[in-house]
PDB file of C-alpha atoms in Angstrom:
ATOM      1  CA  MET U   1       4.396  39.500  -2.318  1.00 86.00           C
ATOM      2  CA  LYS U   2       3.828  36.253  -0.242  1.00 86.00           C
ATOM      3  CA  LYS U   3       6.802  34.621  -1.984  1.00 90.00           C
ATOM      4  CA  VAL U   4       9.008  37.584  -0.978  1.00 89.00           C
ATOM      5  CA  VAL U   5       7.984  37.315   2.497  1.00 88.00           C
ATOM      6  CA  ALA U   6       8.560  33.680   2.506  1.00 89.00           C
ATOM      7  CA  GLU U   7      11.996  34.017   1.040  1.00 90.00           C
ATOM      8  CA  LEU U   8      12.867  36.659   3.592  1.00 89.00           C
ATOM      9  CA  THR U   9      11.619  34.488   6.513  1.00 88.00           C
ATOM     10  CA  GLY U  10      13.821  31.673   5.166  1.00 89.00           C
ATOM     11  CA  TRP U  11      16.995  33.761   5.048  1.00 92.00           C
ATOM     12  CA  ILE U  12      16.211  35.080   8.589  1.00 89.00           C
ATOM     13  CA  SER U  13      15.652  31.672   9.847  1.00 87.00           C
ATOM     14  CA  THR U  14      18.825  30.406   8.487  1.00 90.00           C
ATOM     15  CA  PHE U  15      20.764  33.315   9.803  1.00 90.00           C
ATOM     16  CA  VAL U  16      19.249  32.735  13.303  1.00 85.00           C
ATOM     17  CA  ASP U  17      20.059  29.047  13.248  1.00 86.00           C
ATOM     18  CA  LEU U  18      23.719  29.896  12.281  1.00 90.00           C
ATOM     19  CA  LEU U  19      23.851  32.465  15.218  1.00 86.00           C
ATOM     20  CA  LYS U  20      22.614  29.739  17.509  1.00 84.00           C
ATOM     21  CA  VAL U  21      25.501  27.294  16.334  1.00 87.00           C
ATOM     22  CA  LEU U  22      28.119  30.124  16.773  1.00 87.00           C
ATOM     23  CA  VAL U  23      26.919  30.932  20.234  1.00 84.00           C
ATOM     24  CA  THR U  24      26.976  27.258  21.204  1.00 84.00           C
ATOM     25  CA  LEU U  25      30.400  26.841  19.723  1.00 86.00           C
ATOM     26  CA  GLY U  26      31.515  30.066  21.572  1.00 84.00           C
ATOM     27  CA  VAL U  27      30.311  28.680  24.960  1.00 83.00           C
ATOM     28  CA  VAL U  28      32.062  25.189  24.343  1.00 85.00           C
ATOM     29  CA  VAL U  29      35.313  27.047  23.250  1.00 84.00           C
ATOM     30  CA  GLY U  30      34.996  29.296  26.405  1.00 83.00           C
ATOM     31  CA  ILE U  31      34.731  26.333  28.571  1.00 81.00           C
ATOM     32  CA  LEU U  32      37.576  24.257  27.025  1.00 82.00           C
ATOM     33  CA  PHE U  33      39.961  27.177  26.412  1.00 85.00           C
ATOM     34  CA  ASP U  34      39.345  29.844  29.421  1.00 81.00           C
ATOM     35  CA  ASP U  35      36.629  31.927  27.562  1.00 74.00           C
ATOM     36  CA  TYR U  36      39.026  33.353  25.088  1.00 73.00           C
ATOM     37  CA  PHE U  37      36.341  35.360  23.260  1.00 75.00           C
ATOM     38  CA  GLY U  38      34.382  36.479  26.219  1.00 80.00           C
ATOM     39  CA  VAL U  39      31.198  34.541  25.385  1.00 79.00           C
ATOM     40  CA  ILE U  40      30.428  33.185  28.762  1.00 79.00           C
ATOM     41  CA  GLY U  41      31.188  36.486  30.484  1.00 83.00           C
ATOM     42  CA  ASN U  42      28.909  38.220  28.020  1.00 82.00           C
ATOM     43  CA  ILE U  43      26.014  35.910  28.637  1.00 80.00           C
ATOM     44  CA  GLY U  44      26.562  36.199  32.342  1.00 81.00           C
ATOM     45  CA  GLU U  45      26.475  39.979  31.982  1.00 84.00           C
ATOM     46  CA  ILE U  46      23.156  39.955  29.917  1.00 78.00           C
ATOM     47  CA  MET U  47      21.614  37.618  32.727  1.00 77.00           C
ATOM     48  CA  THR U  48      22.819  40.073  35.480  1.00 81.00           C
ATOM     49  CA  LYS U  49      21.206  42.949  33.689  1.00 78.00           C
ATOM     50  CA  LEU U  50      17.985  41.063  33.259  1.00 71.00           C
ATOM     51  CA  GLY U  51      18.043  40.156  37.061  1.00 71.00           C
ATOM     52  CA  GLN U  52      18.710  43.769  38.105  1.00 73.00           C
ATOM     53  CA  GLU U  53      15.687  45.035  35.908  1.00 70.00           C
ATOM     54  CA  GLY U  54      13.428  42.929  38.129  1.00 72.00           C
ATOM     55  CA  LEU U  55       9.863  42.751  36.497  1.00 73.00           C
ATOM     56  CA  ALA U  56      10.958  44.323  33.236  1.00 75.00           C
ATOM     57  CA  GLY U  57      13.593  41.778  32.722  1.00 72.00           C
ATOM     58  CA  LEU U  58      11.390  38.894  33.595  1.00 74.00           C
ATOM     59  CA  VAL U  59       8.929  40.073  31.107  1.00 78.00           C
ATOM     60  CA  ALA U  60      11.687  40.532  28.448  1.00 76.00           C
ATOM     61  CA  LEU U  61      12.835  36.978  29.033  1.00 74.00           C
ATOM     62  CA  VAL U  62       9.327  35.574  28.784  1.00 78.00           C
ATOM     63  CA  LEU U  63       8.824  37.508  25.383  1.00 79.00           C
ATOM     64  CA  ILE U  64      12.059  36.044  24.177  1.00 78.00           C
ATOM     65  CA  VAL U  65      11.062  32.632  25.085  1.00 77.00           C
ATOM     66  CA  SER U  66       7.607  32.751  23.758  1.00 79.00           C
ATOM     67  CA  TRP U  67       8.960  34.323  20.349  1.00 77.00           C
ATOM     68  CA  TYR U  68      11.582  31.331  20.242  1.00 71.00           C
ATOM     69  CA  LYS U  69       8.770  28.921  20.806  1.00 70.00           C
ATOM     70  CA  THR U  70       6.448  30.267  18.149  1.00 65.00           C
ATOM     71  CA  VAL U  71       9.337  30.271  15.545  1.00 58.00           C
ATOM     72  CA  LYS U  72       9.783  26.506  15.918  1.00 55.00           C
TER      73      LYS U  72
END
């Protein structure tokens, strides 16, 4: 069972790393070519929603950051 969990964790970690690279690439392409895919706009929209939610948005952001730090 531990082997299965370790294998699944490895796959998820690889997938998350791939998503990080794709988001970074999307931001760079958005800066260079006028945000063709809308990545920068979507990130801005997410930040706006977090800001409008006040304390709930702040708590969600802290949870995401703490989760990210524990994964590393």
